[in-house]
Short mmCIF file of C-alpha atoms in Angstrom, two decimals:
data_model
loop_
_atom_site.label_atom_id
_atom_site.label_comp_id
_atom_site.label_asym_id
_atom_site.label_seq_id
_atom_site.Cartn_x
_atom_site.Cartn_y
_atom_site.Cartn_z
CA UNK A 139 53.05 21.36 -21.57
CA UNK A 140 49.77 20.79 -23.14
CA UNK A 141 46.66 22.40 -21.27
CA UNK A 142 44.95 18.97 -20.62
CA UNK A 143 48.02 17.20 -19.36
CA UNK A 144 48.83 20.28 -17.01
CA UNK A 145 45.08 19.81 -15.70
CA UNK A 146 45.27 16.10 -14.90
CA UNK A 147 48.62 16.23 -13.23
CA UNK A 148 47.39 19.15 -10.89
CA UNK A 149 44.33 17.23 -10.10
CA UNK A 150 46.12 14.19 -9.39
CA UNK A 151 48.54 15.92 -6.92
CA UNK A 152 45.75 17.64 -4.95
CA UNK A 153 43.36 14.86 -4.69
CA UNK A 154 46.14 12.43 -3.65
CA UNK A 155 46.58 11.43 0.12
CA UNK A 156 49.47 12.73 1.87
CA UNK A 157 52.75 10.60 1.56
CA UNK A 158 53.57 8.91 4.71
CA UNK A 159 57.24 8.89 5.62
CA UNK A 160 57.37 5.28 5.58
CA UNK A 161 55.43 4.93 2.13
CA UNK A 162 58.03 3.95 -0.42
CA UNK A 163 57.99 6.21 -3.67
CA UNK A 164 56.97 3.18 -5.87
CA UNK A 165 53.56 2.92 -3.83
CA UNK A 166 53.13 6.56 -4.82
CA UNK A 167 53.79 5.99 -8.43
CA UNK A 168 51.32 3.13 -8.16
CA UNK A 169 48.42 5.17 -6.75
CA UNK A 170 49.08 7.81 -9.34
CA UNK A 171 49.07 5.26 -12.11
CA UNK A 172 45.82 4.21 -11.00
CA UNK A 173 44.02 7.57 -11.41
CA UNK A 174 45.56 7.90 -15.13
CA UNK A 175 42.44 8.15 -17.34
CA UNK A 176 42.49 7.13 -20.99
CA UNK A 177 42.52 10.55 -21.78
CA UNK A 178 45.29 11.13 -19.59
CA UNK A 179 47.32 8.22 -21.16
CA UNK A 180 46.36 9.76 -24.57
CA UNK A 181 47.80 13.14 -23.61
CA UNK A 182 51.21 11.59 -22.81
CA UNK A 183 51.89 10.46 -26.02
CA UNK A 184 54.45 11.99 -28.13
CA UNK A 185 53.07 13.88 -31.12
CA UNK A 186 55.41 14.40 -34.42
CA UNK A 187 57.09 17.49 -34.73
CA UNK A 188 55.33 20.06 -36.96
CA UNK A 189 56.29 19.56 -40.44
CA UNK A 190 58.22 16.46 -39.59
CA UNK A 191 57.75 13.09 -41.22
CA UNK A 192 56.44 10.15 -39.20
CA UNK A 193 58.83 7.33 -38.34
CA UNK A 194 58.25 4.25 -40.70
CA UNK A 195 56.72 1.63 -38.78
CA UNK A 196 59.12 -1.37 -37.82
CA UNK A 197 56.68 -3.80 -39.22
CA UNK A 198 56.81 -2.06 -42.61
CA UNK A 199 60.58 -1.97 -42.71
CA UNK A 200 60.71 -5.62 -41.98
CA UNK A 201 58.17 -6.45 -44.74
CA UNK A 202 60.14 -4.46 -47.21
CA UNK A 203 63.20 -6.47 -46.39
CA UNK A 204 61.13 -9.69 -46.18
CA UNK A 205 59.84 -8.84 -50.08
CA UNK A 206 63.27 -8.63 -51.50
CA UNK A 207 63.73 -11.55 -53.89
CA UNK A 208 66.23 -14.11 -52.70
CA UNK A 209 68.86 -15.30 -55.14
CA UNK A 210 67.95 -18.40 -57.28
CA UNK A 211 67.86 -19.68 -60.68
CA UNK A 212 64.52 -18.37 -62.09
CA UNK A 213 61.99 -15.54 -61.43
CA UNK A 214 62.88 -12.21 -59.49
CA UNK A 215 66.22 -14.08 -58.25
CA UNK A 216 67.63 -15.34 -61.61
CA UNK A 217 71.14 -15.08 -62.20
CA UNK A 218 70.76 -12.08 -64.43
CA UNK A 219 69.62 -10.21 -61.34
CA UNK A 220 72.06 -11.32 -58.82
CA UNK A 221 73.90 -8.30 -58.74
CA UNK A 222 70.95 -6.09 -58.07
CA UNK A 223 69.79 -8.17 -55.07
CA UNK A 224 72.24 -7.05 -52.44
CA UNK A 225 75.31 -4.72 -52.30
CA UNK A 226 77.54 -7.60 -51.56
CA UNK A 227 76.70 -9.49 -54.81
CA UNK A 228 77.99 -6.53 -57.15
CA UNK A 229 80.69 -8.53 -58.49
CA UNK A 230 77.92 -11.01 -59.94
CA UNK A 231 77.12 -8.10 -62.27
CA UNK A 232 80.33 -6.21 -62.88
CA UNK A 233 83.08 -8.72 -62.11
CA UNK A 234 85.69 -9.43 -64.98
CA UNK A 235 86.74 -13.09 -63.84
CA UNK A 236 83.63 -14.78 -63.28
CA UNK A 237 82.62 -18.61 -63.33
CA UNK A 238 81.59 -20.58 -64.94
CA UNK A 239 83.02 -20.61 -68.35
CA UNK A 240 83.26 -22.45 -71.47
CA UNK A 241 86.87 -24.07 -71.33
CA UNK A 242 88.32 -23.69 -74.82
CA UNK A 243 91.50 -22.45 -76.33
CA UNK A 244 93.60 -23.85 -73.63
CA UNK A 245 97.42 -23.91 -73.77
CA UNK A 246 98.82 -27.33 -72.96
CA UNK A 247 101.64 -27.29 -70.50
CA UNK A 248 103.37 -29.67 -68.09
CA UNK A 249 101.24 -29.01 -65.01
CA UNK A 250 102.29 -30.48 -61.81
CA UNK A 251 99.98 -33.06 -60.42
CA UNK A 252 97.28 -32.18 -57.91
CA UNK A 253 98.35 -33.94 -54.71
CA UNK A 254 95.11 -35.05 -53.10
CA UNK A 255 95.17 -36.20 -49.58
CA UNK A 256 91.61 -37.20 -48.74
CA UNK A 257 90.81 -40.03 -46.21
CA UNK A 258 87.45 -41.80 -45.18
CA UNK A 259 85.91 -39.01 -43.22
CA UNK A 260 82.57 -38.23 -41.18
CA UNK A 261 79.97 -36.15 -42.77
CA UNK A 262 76.71 -34.47 -42.66
CA UNK A 263 74.39 -33.62 -45.53
CA UNK A 264 72.46 -30.26 -45.81
CA UNK A 265 69.82 -29.17 -48.28
CA UNK A 266 70.57 -25.24 -48.19
CA UNK A 267 67.78 -24.37 -50.38
CA UNK A 268 70.09 -24.17 -53.52
CA UNK A 269 71.74 -27.44 -53.60
CA UNK A 270 72.77 -30.46 -51.71
CA UNK A 271 75.79 -29.81 -49.63
CA UNK A 272 78.24 -32.12 -47.92
CA UNK A 273 80.10 -30.98 -44.97
CA UNK A 274 83.23 -33.02 -44.32
CA UNK A 275 85.19 -33.15 -41.08
CA UNK A 276 88.68 -31.49 -41.17
CA UNK A 277 91.65 -33.58 -42.14
CA UNK A 278 91.18 -33.84 -46.26
CA UNK A 279 93.36 -31.28 -48.30
CA UNK A 280 95.27 -30.95 -51.65
CA UNK A 281 98.28 -29.41 -52.47
CA UNK A 282 99.05 -27.54 -55.76
CA UNK A 283 101.31 -24.72 -56.86
CA UNK A 284 103.00 -24.73 -53.54
CA UNK A 285 99.90 -24.31 -51.54
CA UNK A 286 97.75 -26.41 -49.46
CA UNK A 287 94.24 -26.12 -49.47
CA UNK A 288 91.86 -27.79 -46.83
CA UNK A 289 88.48 -29.24 -48.00
CA UNK A 290 85.50 -27.38 -46.47
CA UNK A 291 82.47 -28.93 -48.34
CA UNK A 292 81.25 -30.22 -51.80
CA UNK A 293 77.91 -29.60 -53.45
CA UNK A 294 76.29 -30.38 -56.54
CA UNK A 295 75.05 -28.55 -59.64
CA UNK A 296 72.74 -29.87 -62.47
CA UNK A 297 73.67 -29.46 -65.34
CA UNK A 298 77.35 -28.89 -65.16
CA UNK A 299 78.04 -25.39 -64.86
CA UNK A 300 81.47 -25.66 -66.63
CA UNK A 301 81.44 -26.57 -70.44
CA UNK A 302 84.46 -28.21 -72.21
CA UNK A 303 84.61 -26.81 -75.96
CA UNK A 304 80.90 -26.28 -75.68
CA UNK A 305 80.12 -29.53 -74.28
CA UNK A 306 77.78 -29.64 -71.05
CA UNK A 307 77.57 -32.84 -68.71
CA UNK A 308 74.83 -33.95 -66.66
CA UNK A 309 75.89 -32.68 -63.14
CA UNK A 310 79.25 -31.66 -61.51
CA UNK A 311 80.38 -31.83 -57.98
CA UNK A 312 82.28 -28.74 -56.63
CA UNK A 313 84.61 -29.47 -53.69
CA UNK A 314 85.68 -26.25 -52.08
CA UNK A 315 88.98 -25.73 -50.35
CA UNK A 316 90.45 -22.96 -48.35
CA UNK A 317 93.98 -22.08 -47.47
CA UNK A 318 95.86 -20.61 -44.52
CA UNK A 319 95.37 -17.11 -46.29
CA UNK A 320 91.45 -17.69 -46.80
CA UNK A 321 92.13 -18.01 -50.54
CA UNK A 322 89.74 -20.67 -52.34
CA UNK A 323 90.42 -23.41 -54.60
CA UNK A 324 87.40 -25.44 -56.10
CA UNK A 325 87.96 -28.78 -57.66
CA UNK A 326 85.31 -29.67 -60.30
CA UNK A 327 84.51 -33.28 -61.13
CA UNK A 328 81.91 -33.71 -63.95
CA UNK A 329 79.30 -36.08 -63.82
CA UNK A 330 77.94 -37.96 -66.58
CA UNK A 331 75.20 -40.85 -66.82
CA UNK A 332 76.85 -44.19 -66.39
CA UNK A 333 77.32 -46.76 -63.49
CA UNK A 334 76.17 -45.82 -59.98
CA UNK A 335 78.66 -43.79 -58.07
CA UNK A 336 79.04 -45.28 -54.60
CA UNK A 337 80.10 -42.23 -52.55
CA UNK A 338 77.07 -40.23 -54.33
CA UNK A 339 74.74 -42.99 -53.12
CA UNK A 340 76.11 -42.53 -49.79
CA UNK A 341 75.27 -38.88 -49.80
CA UNK A 342 71.78 -39.58 -50.95
CA UNK A 343 70.83 -42.29 -48.66
CA UNK A 344 71.35 -39.42 -45.75
CA UNK A 345 69.32 -36.71 -47.26
CA UNK A 346 67.84 -34.70 -44.71
CA UNK A 347 63.84 -34.59 -44.74
CA UNK A 348 63.87 -30.81 -43.92
CA UNK A 349 65.85 -27.91 -45.63
CA UNK A 350 68.50 -26.07 -43.54
CA UNK A 351 68.97 -29.02 -41.16
CA UNK A 352 71.99 -30.94 -41.66
CA UNK A 353 71.79 -34.78 -40.95
CA UNK A 354 75.04 -36.31 -39.74
CA UNK A 355 75.59 -39.71 -41.39
CA UNK A 356 76.69 -43.00 -39.31
CA UNK A 357 78.92 -43.87 -42.23
CA UNK A 358 82.34 -42.48 -43.66
CA UNK A 359 82.95 -40.97 -46.89
CA UNK A 360 85.99 -41.61 -48.95
CA UNK A 361 86.29 -38.88 -51.70
CA UNK A 362 89.33 -40.54 -53.42
CA UNK A 363 86.65 -42.68 -54.87
CA UNK A 364 84.83 -39.71 -56.11
CA UNK A 365 87.83 -38.49 -58.27
CA UNK A 366 88.53 -39.91 -61.97
CA UNK A 367 91.35 -42.24 -62.30
CA UNK A 368 92.87 -40.15 -64.80
CA UNK A 369 93.99 -36.87 -63.06
CA UNK A 370 94.54 -34.42 -65.95
CA UNK A 371 92.98 -31.15 -65.38
CA UNK A 372 92.29 -27.61 -66.59
CA UNK A 373 93.17 -24.61 -64.44
CA UNK A 374 92.34 -20.99 -64.56
CA UNK A 375 91.11 -17.91 -62.24
CA UNK A 376 87.69 -17.33 -61.66
CA UNK A 377 84.84 -16.77 -59.18
CA UNK A 378 82.25 -18.48 -56.90
CA UNK A 379 79.37 -19.69 -59.20
CA UNK A 380 76.81 -18.29 -56.49
CA UNK A 381 76.44 -15.00 -54.82
CA UNK A 382 78.40 -12.96 -53.80
CA UNK A 383 80.50 -14.34 -56.86
CA UNK A 384 83.75 -13.31 -55.23
CA UNK A 385 86.49 -13.46 -57.64
CA UNK A 386 90.19 -14.77 -57.10
CA UNK A 387 89.23 -18.50 -56.77
CA UNK A 388 91.58 -21.04 -58.27
CA UNK A 389 89.58 -23.46 -60.46
CA UNK A 390 90.85 -26.95 -61.06
CA UNK A 391 88.56 -28.83 -63.39
CA UNK A 392 89.25 -32.51 -63.87
CA UNK A 393 89.27 -33.26 -67.47
CA UNK A 394 87.87 -36.98 -67.14
CA UNK A 395 84.11 -37.11 -66.25
CA UNK A 396 83.04 -39.54 -63.53
CA UNK A 397 79.82 -41.84 -64.11
CA UNK A 398 76.61 -41.35 -62.25
CA UNK A 399 73.72 -43.77 -62.25
CA UNK A 400 70.34 -42.93 -63.80
CA UNK A 401 68.47 -43.35 -60.74
CA UNK A 402 70.96 -41.20 -58.91
CA UNK A 403 70.55 -38.29 -61.35
CA UNK A 404 66.84 -38.59 -61.11
CA UNK A 405 66.96 -38.05 -57.14
CA UNK A 406 68.73 -34.98 -57.72
CA UNK A 407 66.68 -33.77 -60.39
CA UNK A 408 63.67 -34.12 -58.30
CA UNK A 409 65.06 -31.92 -55.70
CA UNK A 410 66.94 -29.39 -58.26
CA UNK A 411 65.99 -29.91 -61.72
CA UNK A 412 68.42 -26.98 -62.65
CA UNK A 413 70.57 -25.08 -60.40
CA UNK A 414 73.34 -23.94 -62.93
CA UNK A 415 74.61 -20.45 -63.46
CA UNK A 416 75.14 -19.49 -67.15
CA UNK A 417 78.26 -19.57 -68.99
CA UNK A 418 80.22 -16.40 -68.11
CA UNK A 419 82.70 -14.51 -70.34
CA UNK A 420 86.21 -15.97 -70.45
CA UNK A 421 87.37 -12.27 -70.97
CA UNK A 422 90.59 -13.59 -72.77
CA UNK A 423 91.82 -15.15 -69.23
CA UNK A 424 94.52 -17.79 -69.68
CA UNK A 425 93.53 -21.41 -69.35
CA UNK A 426 96.01 -24.09 -68.93
CA UNK A 427 95.53 -27.69 -69.44
CA UNK A 428 97.80 -30.59 -68.36
CA UNK A 429 99.26 -33.21 -70.88
#
């Protein structure tokens, strides 16, 4: 024990009034605490071990995490750095089946039709800091290749992330689905400048005023009206186009684009002028196209 601390405790014990039988121990502790001087309190502090390193302050650790760039589409968090930003994003850098791709060199085959089972549904709109996302109530699904996928949400990218034979489109809507095993299927609806799109306008009408705060809409959305009339499509295996860039995603890219009004494009552009990941290597993967 340090000499100063020993002397302090001895003084406290010798000068303290005798403990009465009916005095609770907590009262004695209170009396002793009142006699502690600033010097005594300093003496009670634990010193670091000789030769040891002082612990890093919690604030310093928090600040270090706070300064780590967040993923985005420009600057320190741009797509070419996604794989470095967090361990779970490693696939963004080393994956071999990444999305999006330039769809070319397809093989035309007799693909089964995608069976869409969409119905007018309640929805909420969220600005998640990367895009506008629409969360849809359960009950919308599709069936393809003998599997049923439930719609979770859809969101937008500008310009389109996918290209077809080198051609890019004004925007794209990604409809994200999941099956009972947790596997994902994404339907991509290409959007090009044309007539106003009624369902997209419903989404824009209910944009939240603040980021990260979903706004429930008092109307319903019918996603059948967002799909093209001609249901031909391309399909291939790929990944999420945003971190963590997980692979094993079934992609269903609708071949016919859908129109979107100039004013509707301008609204999204004001929020997100560019939020598309660059084209990734196809890597010789098989791309099928329906007749």
